[in-house]
Amino acid sequence: MAAASLTSAPRALVAPDSSIADSARLALAAGVTALKHYETAAVAGEIEPVHQMRVSVRRLRATVRLFATVIHGARKRIYERELKWLGQAAGGVRDCDVMAELLRDCSAHLDPTLAEALTPVAQALAARRDAELSRFVDDLRTKRYARMCERLADPLLRRTLPPTDVGCYAPVMIAPIARKVRKAGKRIAAADVPPALFHRLRVRVKRLRYAFEMLPGMCGKRSRKALDRLEQMQELLGAHQDLVAMLAWLRDYAGGAHDVAPETLMAVGALVQTLGERRRKLTVQTYRRWRKVARAGVIKDALNEISRLAQRRLESNREVQAEAEYQAQAEADRQKQTQTERQAPAENEHPAPAETHRQSLTGNGHPAQAEAEPQLPTASTADADALPCAPPNHVTAQAVASAPGASTPPGPSDDANAAALDDAVESAPAHHHNHD
C-alpha cells in the first residue's frame, strides 16, 4: 500500500442520546478498527501508516480515560498497560521518522561540507528505525497484541452504570481530563521550566482535544473555540517535544561514538546548536501561547457550556419521561373504565345472590310487599293465671265471674247473676246429650 493512497479510518463519534455502555463499546471498538485499518501498511514499514497507528493508540488511551468511570477497574488498568506498551513500540518507529525529517531540514540550512558530514548520522538513524520497526512488527504478531484487541473490542464495563445518556453525563466525563490540563498548565510558570513539564502539558492537552472531538454533539460554539485553541497548542507542544527528542538523541550519538570522523562530530555540534536555538524560541512561543489560552479561560467556558447543554438535556428528558408516565396512566385509566362499563350490563342481567334468594322467597319476580299480618297481643304467664278461662258452650264471662267459689266479692247484682247461672246450668245437660 502506498502512503499516498492511504485512506483514513473512521473515527468514533458518540451521539448525545446513546447510553453510556453503548458509547463506551462503540468508541473502543472503533479504536480497534482503526488499529487494524493501518496495521498492514505499518508492518510494511510505511511512514504515515506507522504514524496513524500511533495516533490510534493515543486515541484509544484517551477513550479509556474518557470512559474511566464506566469501565471495570481491573480491566481499565489492563487497557492502560497494554496500550502504553503498544504506543511505545509504535513511538520508537515514529520518533525515528520525525528525527530523520528534522535532520534533512536542518542539513539544508548548514554549510554543504557540514551537511555532507552528517551522512553517518542519517545512516545511524536509519539503522535505528529498522530495529524499532522490527520490534514493532514482532509485537503486532504476538498473542499479547491479539488479546488486547479482543478485550478492547468487547470491553468489560461496571455492573452499575449511570442511568442517563452521554449527553447528560458528558460534564462528568470531561471534567477530570480538563482539570488535569489546568493543573499541568499551572506548572508552566516560566519559559525556562524543564522540557518534561511541557511534554506533560502536551499529553494532557491531546487527551482533552480527543475527548472534544469524540463528543461533537455535546459541544457548542465555545467548545469548538476551545478545540481550535487546543489544536494550536498541541502543534506547538508537539514541535517542541520533537526538538527535545532530537537533541537528546544527537547528544547520545556524539557521546557514544568511538569511530566517528571528527568532521561528523563537528557537524553534529553545529546541528545541536541550530536545533537548540530553535527550541529556545519555540519554548518562549509555546509558553506565551499557553498563558494566553489560560487567561482567556476557553477551557472553563467550554466546560460551562457543556454543563448547560447537559442540564437542558436532562430537563428535557425529565419532561419527556413525565409526559410518557402521564400518558401511560391515562391509558390505564381508560382501560379500567372500559372494563367497568363492560361489566355493568352483565351485573344487571345476573342479579346478586342475595337479591336472587330474596326473590325466590316471594314466589314472583318482584320484590315482596312488606305487609305484616296483624298479630294478637300476648301475655305473660302471670297475666294468664290472672285471666279467667273462657267457659264452654257460650257461657258468658259474666256468668263465670258470678259462679260459686269465685273470688269476686258479692255485689248488688248477685241475685241476677245467680239466676243467669242457673239457666245456663239447666240447659247444659240437654246440649251435651245432643252431642252424644
Short mmCIF file of C-alpha atoms in Angstrom, two decimals:
data_model
loop_
_atom_site.label_atom_id
_atom_site.label_comp_id
_atom_site.label_asym_id
_atom_site.label_seq_id
_atom_site.Cartn_x
_atom_site.Cartn_y
_atom_site.Cartn_z
CA MET A 1 0.00 0.00 0.00
CA ALA A 2 1.42 3.35 -0.97
CA ALA A 3 1.32 6.13 1.56
CA ALA A 4 -0.32 8.45 -0.93
CA SER A 5 -3.28 6.12 -1.34
CA LEU A 6 -3.77 5.64 2.39
CA THR A 7 -7.37 6.16 3.46
CA SER A 8 -8.29 7.39 6.90
CA ALA A 9 -10.01 5.09 9.33
CA PRO A 10 -13.43 6.24 10.55
CA ARG A 11 -13.46 7.87 13.96
CA ALA A 12 -15.89 7.13 16.75
CA LEU A 13 -18.46 9.89 17.13
CA VAL A 14 -20.66 9.40 20.17
CA ALA A 15 -24.28 10.53 19.83
CA PRO A 16 -25.75 12.51 22.76
CA ASP A 17 -28.79 10.23 23.08
CA SER A 18 -26.78 6.99 23.24
CA SER A 19 -26.33 5.15 26.52
CA ILE A 20 -23.08 5.18 28.44
CA ALA A 21 -22.47 1.48 27.88
CA ASP A 22 -23.18 1.60 24.15
CA SER A 23 -20.97 4.67 23.73
CA ALA A 24 -18.04 3.07 25.52
CA ARG A 25 -18.31 -0.09 23.46
CA LEU A 26 -18.65 1.90 20.22
CA ALA A 27 -15.65 4.14 20.91
CA LEU A 28 -13.33 1.32 21.96
CA ALA A 29 -14.39 -0.91 19.08
CA ALA A 30 -13.81 1.95 16.64
CA GLY A 31 -10.31 2.39 18.04
CA VAL A 32 -9.54 -1.28 17.45
CA THR A 33 -10.90 -0.96 13.91
CA ALA A 34 -8.51 1.94 13.30
CA LEU A 35 -5.58 -0.15 14.51
CA LYS A 36 -6.49 -2.96 12.14
CA HIS A 37 -7.02 -0.48 9.32
CA TYR A 38 -3.39 0.75 9.44
CA GLU A 39 -1.77 -2.46 10.61
CA THR A 40 -0.90 -3.99 7.23
CA ALA A 41 0.74 -0.85 5.87
CA ALA A 42 2.53 -0.21 9.16
CA VAL A 43 4.01 -3.71 9.09
CA ALA A 44 5.30 -2.91 5.61
CA GLY A 45 7.25 -0.03 7.17
CA GLU A 46 5.42 2.90 5.56
CA ILE A 47 5.84 6.17 7.41
CA GLU A 48 2.30 7.54 7.50
CA PRO A 49 0.57 4.27 8.50
CA VAL A 50 3.00 3.92 11.41
CA HIS A 51 2.18 7.47 12.44
CA GLN A 52 -1.58 6.88 12.15
CA MET A 53 -1.32 3.68 14.11
CA ARG A 54 0.43 5.55 16.88
CA VAL A 55 -2.32 8.18 16.79
CA SER A 56 -4.92 5.42 17.01
CA VAL A 57 -3.22 4.08 20.12
CA ARG A 58 -3.28 7.53 21.67
CA ARG A 59 -6.94 7.96 20.86
CA LEU A 60 -7.68 4.62 22.45
CA ARG A 61 -5.87 5.66 25.59
CA ALA A 62 -7.86 8.90 25.63
CA THR A 63 -11.06 6.90 25.18
CA VAL A 64 -10.23 4.69 28.15
CA ARG A 65 -9.73 7.77 30.30
CA LEU A 66 -12.89 9.41 29.00
CA PHE A 67 -14.99 6.38 29.98
CA ALA A 68 -12.94 5.60 33.08
CA THR A 69 -16.00 5.80 35.35
CA VAL A 70 -17.89 3.09 33.46
CA ILE A 71 -15.07 0.65 32.57
CA HIS A 72 -14.35 -2.11 35.06
CA GLY A 73 -11.47 -1.04 37.30
CA ALA A 74 -9.21 -4.07 36.82
CA ARG A 75 -9.86 -4.17 33.09
CA LYS A 76 -9.18 -0.43 32.81
CA ARG A 77 -5.71 -0.92 34.27
CA ILE A 78 -5.07 -3.72 31.77
CA TYR A 79 -6.15 -1.50 28.89
CA GLU A 80 -3.85 1.32 30.00
CA ARG A 81 -0.89 -1.01 30.47
CA GLU A 82 -1.29 -2.76 27.12
CA LEU A 83 -1.93 0.43 25.17
CA LYS A 84 1.13 2.05 26.72
CA TRP A 85 3.18 -0.94 25.63
CA LEU A 86 1.91 -0.75 22.05
CA GLY A 87 2.27 3.03 21.97
CA GLN A 88 5.90 2.84 22.98
CA ALA A 89 6.56 0.27 20.26
CA ALA A 90 4.95 2.43 17.58
CA GLY A 91 6.51 5.57 19.04
CA GLY A 92 10.01 4.17 18.64
CA VAL A 93 9.50 3.94 14.89
CA ARG A 94 7.70 7.26 14.65
CA ASP A 95 10.41 9.13 16.56
CA CYS A 96 12.99 7.92 14.06
CA ASP A 97 10.87 9.20 11.18
CA VAL A 98 10.45 12.60 12.83
CA MET A 99 14.18 12.92 13.59
CA ALA A 100 15.09 11.93 10.07
CA GLU A 101 12.84 14.68 8.74
CA LEU A 102 14.38 17.22 11.12
CA LEU A 103 17.84 16.10 10.07
CA ARG A 104 17.05 16.67 6.40
CA ASP A 105 15.52 20.06 7.14
CA CYS A 106 18.45 21.28 9.18
CA SER A 107 21.02 19.93 6.76
CA ALA A 108 19.56 22.16 4.09
CA HIS A 109 20.47 25.21 6.21
CA LEU A 110 24.01 24.13 7.03
CA ASP A 111 27.20 24.53 5.08
CA PRO A 112 27.35 21.88 2.32
CA THR A 113 30.52 20.45 3.84
CA LEU A 114 28.87 20.02 7.24
CA ALA A 115 25.74 18.68 5.64
CA GLU A 116 27.80 16.06 3.84
CA ALA A 117 29.48 15.12 7.10
CA LEU A 118 26.07 14.29 8.62
CA THR A 119 25.67 11.25 6.35
CA PRO A 120 26.83 8.80 9.05
CA VAL A 121 24.26 10.34 11.40
CA ALA A 122 21.49 9.71 8.90
CA GLN A 123 22.70 6.14 8.43
CA ALA A 124 22.74 5.51 12.17
CA LEU A 125 19.24 6.91 12.41
CA ALA A 126 18.02 4.67 9.59
CA ALA A 127 19.54 1.63 11.30
CA ARG A 128 17.77 2.52 14.48
CA ARG A 129 14.48 2.82 12.64
CA ASP A 130 14.93 -0.62 11.13
CA ALA A 131 15.50 -2.09 14.57
CA GLU A 132 12.49 -0.29 16.05
CA LEU A 133 10.30 -1.35 13.14
CA SER A 134 11.35 -4.97 13.51
CA ARG A 135 10.49 -4.90 17.19
CA PHE A 136 7.17 -3.22 16.46
CA VAL A 137 6.24 -5.80 13.83
CA ASP A 138 7.15 -8.61 16.21
CA ASP A 139 4.88 -7.07 18.84
CA LEU A 140 1.99 -6.93 16.37
CA ARG A 141 2.34 -10.66 15.74
CA THR A 142 2.20 -11.68 19.38
CA LYS A 143 -0.74 -13.16 21.27
CA ARG A 144 -0.50 -10.21 23.61
CA TYR A 145 -1.49 -7.81 20.85
CA ALA A 146 -4.31 -10.09 19.65
CA ARG A 147 -5.61 -10.48 23.20
CA MET A 148 -5.51 -6.72 23.74
CA CYS A 149 -7.59 -6.11 20.62
CA GLU A 150 -10.11 -8.75 21.67
CA ARG A 151 -10.55 -7.17 25.09
CA LEU A 152 -10.92 -3.67 23.69
CA ALA A 153 -13.42 -4.79 21.06
CA ASP A 154 -15.60 -6.31 23.79
CA PRO A 155 -14.88 -4.20 26.88
CA LEU A 156 -15.84 -5.22 30.38
CA LEU A 157 -17.93 -2.49 31.99
CA ARG A 158 -19.06 -1.92 35.54
CA ARG A 159 -22.24 -3.58 36.71
CA THR A 160 -23.78 -0.31 37.91
CA LEU A 161 -23.84 2.39 35.23
CA PRO A 162 -25.23 5.94 35.35
CA PRO A 163 -28.96 5.84 34.43
CA THR A 164 -28.66 8.51 31.76
CA ASP A 165 -27.31 9.11 28.27
CA VAL A 166 -23.96 10.52 27.20
CA GLY A 167 -25.38 13.99 26.55
CA CYS A 168 -26.33 14.36 30.21
CA TYR A 169 -23.22 12.63 31.52
CA ALA A 170 -20.67 14.46 29.35
CA PRO A 171 -19.63 17.04 32.01
CA VAL A 172 -18.77 14.25 34.45
CA MET A 173 -16.67 12.53 31.78
CA ILE A 174 -14.74 15.58 30.55
CA ALA A 175 -14.24 17.47 33.83
CA PRO A 176 -11.39 15.26 35.19
CA ILE A 177 -9.48 15.49 31.90
CA ALA A 178 -9.84 19.28 31.78
CA ARG A 179 -8.83 19.58 35.42
CA LYS A 180 -5.56 17.76 34.70
CA VAL A 181 -4.87 20.09 31.79
CA ARG A 182 -5.25 23.16 34.01
CA LYS A 183 -3.12 21.54 36.71
CA ALA A 184 -0.32 20.80 34.25
CA GLY A 185 -0.59 24.31 32.82
CA LYS A 186 -0.12 25.92 36.23
CA ARG A 187 3.33 24.34 36.42
CA ILE A 188 4.39 26.25 33.31
CA ALA A 189 5.16 29.36 35.35
CA ALA A 190 8.00 30.48 33.09
CA ALA A 191 9.58 29.71 29.75
CA ASP A 192 12.67 28.13 31.29
CA VAL A 193 10.88 25.26 33.02
CA PRO A 194 12.12 21.70 32.33
CA PRO A 195 11.01 20.24 29.00
CA ALA A 196 9.26 17.39 30.84
CA LEU A 197 6.61 19.84 32.08
CA PHE A 198 5.86 20.95 28.53
CA HIS A 199 5.61 17.31 27.48
CA ARG A 200 3.14 16.57 30.30
CA LEU A 201 1.00 19.52 29.25
CA ARG A 202 1.15 18.28 25.66
CA VAL A 203 -0.10 14.80 26.57
CA ARG A 204 -2.99 16.15 28.62
CA VAL A 205 -3.97 18.74 26.03
CA LYS A 206 -4.09 15.97 23.47
CA ARG A 207 -6.42 13.87 25.65
CA LEU A 208 -8.79 16.78 26.13
CA ARG A 209 -8.76 17.52 22.41
CA TYR A 210 -9.60 13.89 21.58
CA ALA A 211 -12.44 13.99 24.11
CA PHE A 212 -13.95 17.08 22.48
CA GLU A 213 -13.61 15.51 19.05
CA MET A 214 -15.33 12.34 20.23
CA LEU A 215 -18.34 14.24 21.62
CA PRO A 216 -19.24 16.75 18.90
CA GLY A 217 -22.96 16.59 19.66
CA MET A 218 -22.36 17.85 23.20
CA CYS A 219 -20.19 20.81 22.14
CA GLY A 220 -21.34 24.29 21.21
CA LYS A 221 -19.65 27.41 19.94
CA ARG A 222 -17.42 27.87 22.98
CA SER A 223 -16.37 24.24 22.93
CA ARG A 224 -15.40 24.47 19.28
CA LYS A 225 -13.36 27.57 20.10
CA ALA A 226 -11.59 25.69 22.86
CA LEU A 227 -10.96 22.78 20.48
CA ASP A 228 -9.33 25.15 17.99
CA ARG A 229 -7.05 26.58 20.71
CA LEU A 230 -6.14 23.09 21.88
CA GLU A 231 -5.14 22.04 18.36
CA GLN A 232 -2.86 25.05 18.09
CA MET A 233 -1.31 24.29 21.46
CA GLN A 234 -0.80 20.66 20.52
CA GLU A 235 1.05 21.63 17.35
CA LEU A 236 3.42 23.90 19.26
CA LEU A 237 3.94 21.44 22.10
CA GLY A 238 4.46 18.59 19.62
CA ALA A 239 7.09 20.53 17.69
CA HIS A 240 8.79 21.41 20.97
CA GLN A 241 8.89 17.78 22.04
CA ASP A 242 10.29 16.68 18.67
CA LEU A 243 13.19 19.10 19.08
CA VAL A 244 13.81 17.89 22.63
CA ALA A 245 13.88 14.26 21.47
CA MET A 246 16.18 15.09 18.56
CA LEU A 247 18.65 16.95 20.75
CA ALA A 248 18.70 14.12 23.26
CA TRP A 249 19.43 11.55 20.57
CA LEU A 250 22.18 13.64 18.98
CA ARG A 251 23.94 14.07 22.33
CA ASP A 252 23.72 10.33 22.93
CA TYR A 253 25.11 9.70 19.46
CA ALA A 254 28.03 12.08 19.92
CA GLY A 255 28.81 10.77 23.38
CA GLY A 256 28.76 7.10 22.38
CA ALA A 257 30.54 7.36 19.04
CA HIS A 258 34.03 5.88 19.01
CA ASP A 259 34.86 5.57 15.35
CA VAL A 260 33.10 8.70 14.12
CA ALA A 261 35.06 11.12 11.96
CA PRO A 262 35.91 14.49 13.52
CA GLU A 263 34.07 16.38 10.79
CA THR A 264 30.95 14.38 11.60
CA LEU A 265 31.21 15.32 15.27
CA MET A 266 31.72 18.93 14.22
CA ALA A 267 28.61 18.76 12.07
CA VAL A 268 26.68 17.20 14.94
CA GLY A 269 27.78 20.07 17.17
CA ALA A 270 26.59 22.63 14.64
CA LEU A 271 23.30 20.78 14.32
CA VAL A 272 22.82 20.72 18.08
CA GLN A 273 23.44 24.45 18.22
CA THR A 274 20.90 25.12 15.47
CA LEU A 275 18.25 22.90 16.99
CA GLY A 276 18.90 24.29 20.46
CA GLU A 277 18.30 27.82 19.30
CA ARG A 278 15.16 26.76 17.55
CA ARG A 279 13.92 25.02 20.69
CA ARG A 280 14.51 28.08 22.87
CA LYS A 281 12.48 30.28 20.55
CA LEU A 282 9.74 27.68 20.35
CA THR A 283 9.70 27.36 24.14
CA VAL A 284 9.01 31.05 24.57
CA GLN A 285 6.37 30.98 21.87
CA THR A 286 4.70 27.95 23.42
CA TYR A 287 4.75 29.48 26.88
CA ARG A 288 3.18 32.72 25.68
CA ARG A 289 0.52 30.87 23.75
CA TRP A 290 -0.41 28.80 26.75
CA ARG A 291 -0.62 31.83 29.03
CA LYS A 292 -2.93 33.43 26.51
CA VAL A 293 -5.15 30.34 26.43
CA ALA A 294 -5.18 30.15 30.23
CA ARG A 295 -6.09 33.83 30.66
CA ALA A 296 -8.85 33.57 28.06
CA GLY A 297 -10.45 30.78 30.03
CA VAL A 298 -11.57 28.94 26.91
CA ILE A 299 -11.40 25.55 28.63
CA LYS A 300 -13.52 26.75 31.54
CA ASP A 301 -16.02 28.35 29.16
CA ALA A 302 -16.25 25.13 27.20
CA LEU A 303 -16.95 23.10 30.34
CA ASN A 304 -19.63 25.56 31.45
CA GLU A 305 -21.25 25.36 28.04
CA ILE A 306 -21.25 21.57 28.08
CA SER A 307 -22.74 21.62 31.59
CA ARG A 308 -25.53 23.97 30.50
CA LEU A 309 -26.33 21.86 27.47
CA ALA A 310 -26.34 18.75 29.63
CA GLN A 311 -28.68 20.40 32.15
CA ARG A 312 -31.09 21.41 29.41
CA ARG A 313 -30.99 17.93 28.01
CA LEU A 314 -31.61 16.46 31.44
CA GLU A 315 -34.64 18.70 31.98
CA SER A 316 -35.95 17.81 28.54
CA ASN A 317 -35.55 14.12 29.28
CA ARG A 318 -37.44 14.55 32.54
CA GLU A 319 -40.28 16.31 30.78
CA VAL A 320 -40.45 13.55 28.17
CA GLN A 321 -40.42 10.91 30.88
CA ALA A 322 -43.14 12.70 32.86
CA GLU A 323 -45.29 13.00 29.74
CA ALA A 324 -44.79 9.31 28.97
CA GLU A 325 -45.78 8.36 32.52
CA TYR A 326 -48.86 10.60 32.29
CA GLN A 327 -49.92 9.04 29.01
CA ALA A 328 -49.38 5.56 30.41
CA GLN A 329 -51.50 6.36 33.46
CA ALA A 330 -54.23 7.89 31.30
CA GLU A 331 -54.28 4.80 29.11
CA ALA A 332 -54.51 2.58 32.18
CA ASP A 333 -57.44 4.65 33.49
CA ARG A 334 -59.23 4.39 30.14
CA GLN A 335 -58.79 0.64 30.06
CA LYS A 336 -60.09 0.35 33.60
CA GLN A 337 -63.14 2.49 32.79
CA THR A 338 -63.85 0.44 29.67
CA GLN A 339 -63.67 -2.76 31.66
CA THR A 340 -66.04 -1.35 34.28
CA GLU A 341 -68.55 -0.31 31.62
CA ARG A 342 -68.45 -3.80 30.12
CA GLN A 343 -69.09 -5.42 33.48
CA ALA A 344 -72.10 -3.20 34.34
CA PRO A 345 -74.66 -4.82 31.87
CA ALA A 346 -73.56 -8.27 32.98
CA GLU A 347 -74.36 -7.41 36.56
CA ASN A 348 -77.89 -6.21 35.55
CA GLU A 349 -78.55 -9.46 33.68
CA HIS A 350 -77.32 -11.60 36.58
CA PRO A 351 -78.61 -10.21 39.92
CA ALA A 352 -76.61 -10.58 43.01
CA PRO A 353 -77.00 -13.82 45.05
CA ALA A 354 -78.73 -12.09 47.97
CA GLU A 355 -81.28 -10.47 45.66
CA THR A 356 -81.93 -13.79 43.87
CA HIS A 357 -82.55 -15.53 47.17
CA ARG A 358 -85.00 -12.87 48.31
CA GLN A 359 -86.93 -13.03 45.03
CA SER A 360 -87.17 -16.83 45.30
CA LEU A 361 -88.84 -16.46 48.69
CA THR A 362 -91.52 -14.09 47.35
CA GLY A 363 -92.51 -16.52 44.57
CA ASN A 364 -92.57 -13.87 41.92
CA GLY A 365 -90.07 -11.83 40.07
CA HIS A 366 -90.80 -8.69 42.05
CA PRO A 367 -89.72 -7.61 45.48
CA ALA A 368 -92.00 -8.84 48.25
CA GLN A 369 -94.55 -6.42 49.61
CA ALA A 370 -93.86 -5.78 53.22
CA GLU A 371 -97.45 -6.23 54.56
CA ALA A 372 -97.21 -7.54 58.07
CA GLU A 373 -100.18 -9.59 59.33
CA PRO A 374 -101.82 -8.27 62.49
CA GLN A 375 -100.73 -10.24 65.50
CA LEU A 376 -102.70 -10.82 68.68
CA PRO A 377 -101.22 -9.37 71.80
CA THR A 378 -99.58 -11.95 74.04
CA ALA A 379 -99.49 -12.04 77.75
CA SER A 380 -97.05 -13.32 80.22
CA THR A 381 -97.61 -16.41 82.42
CA ALA A 382 -98.51 -14.29 85.38
CA ASP A 383 -101.09 -12.42 83.38
CA ALA A 384 -102.52 -15.70 82.03
CA ASP A 385 -103.09 -17.00 85.60
CA ALA A 386 -104.91 -13.81 86.46
CA LEU A 387 -107.31 -14.02 83.48
CA PRO A 388 -110.49 -16.19 83.73
CA CYS A 389 -110.78 -19.12 81.40
CA ALA A 390 -113.39 -18.86 78.67
CA PRO A 391 -116.39 -21.03 79.59
CA PRO A 392 -117.57 -23.69 77.18
CA ASN A 393 -120.82 -23.71 75.30
CA HIS A 394 -121.40 -19.94 75.14
CA VAL A 395 -121.05 -19.33 78.85
CA THR A 396 -120.50 -15.67 79.31
CA ALA A 397 -117.68 -14.20 81.23
CA GLN A 398 -120.22 -12.55 83.48
CA ALA A 399 -121.77 -15.91 84.39
CA VAL A 400 -118.39 -17.41 85.13
CA ALA A 401 -117.48 -14.48 87.25
CA SER A 402 -120.63 -14.99 89.37
CA ALA A 403 -120.16 -18.76 89.70
CA PRO A 404 -119.88 -20.25 93.20
CA GLY A 405 -116.39 -20.20 94.54
CA ALA A 406 -115.39 -17.18 92.60
CA SER A 407 -113.13 -14.86 94.39
CA THR A 408 -115.07 -11.84 93.35
CA PRO A 409 -116.97 -10.40 96.32
CA PRO A 410 -120.71 -10.29 96.02
CA GLY A 411 -122.20 -7.10 94.74
CA PRO A 412 -125.67 -5.59 94.40
CA SER A 413 -126.49 -7.69 91.32
CA ASP A 414 -125.61 -11.08 92.76
CA ASP A 415 -129.17 -12.37 92.52
CA ALA A 416 -129.46 -11.59 88.86
CA ASN A 417 -126.11 -13.19 88.17
CA ALA A 418 -127.11 -16.30 90.06
CA ALA A 419 -130.34 -16.62 88.11
CA ALA A 420 -128.47 -16.37 84.83
CA LEU A 421 -126.06 -19.01 86.01
CA ASP A 422 -128.86 -21.34 86.92
CA ASP A 423 -130.40 -21.02 83.48
CA ALA A 424 -127.05 -21.85 81.87
CA VAL A 425 -126.57 -24.92 84.05
CA GLU A 426 -130.03 -26.21 83.31
CA SER A 427 -129.53 -26.01 79.57
CA ALA A 428 -126.15 -27.70 79.68
CA PRO A 429 -127.26 -31.39 80.02
CA ALA A 430 -129.57 -31.25 77.02
CA HIS A 431 -126.75 -29.76 74.94
CA HIS A 432 -124.30 -32.48 75.88
CA HIS A 433 -126.93 -35.11 75.25
CA ASN A 434 -127.32 -33.93 71.73
CA HIS A 435 -123.52 -34.41 71.16
CA ASP A 436 -123.71 -37.93 72.43
#
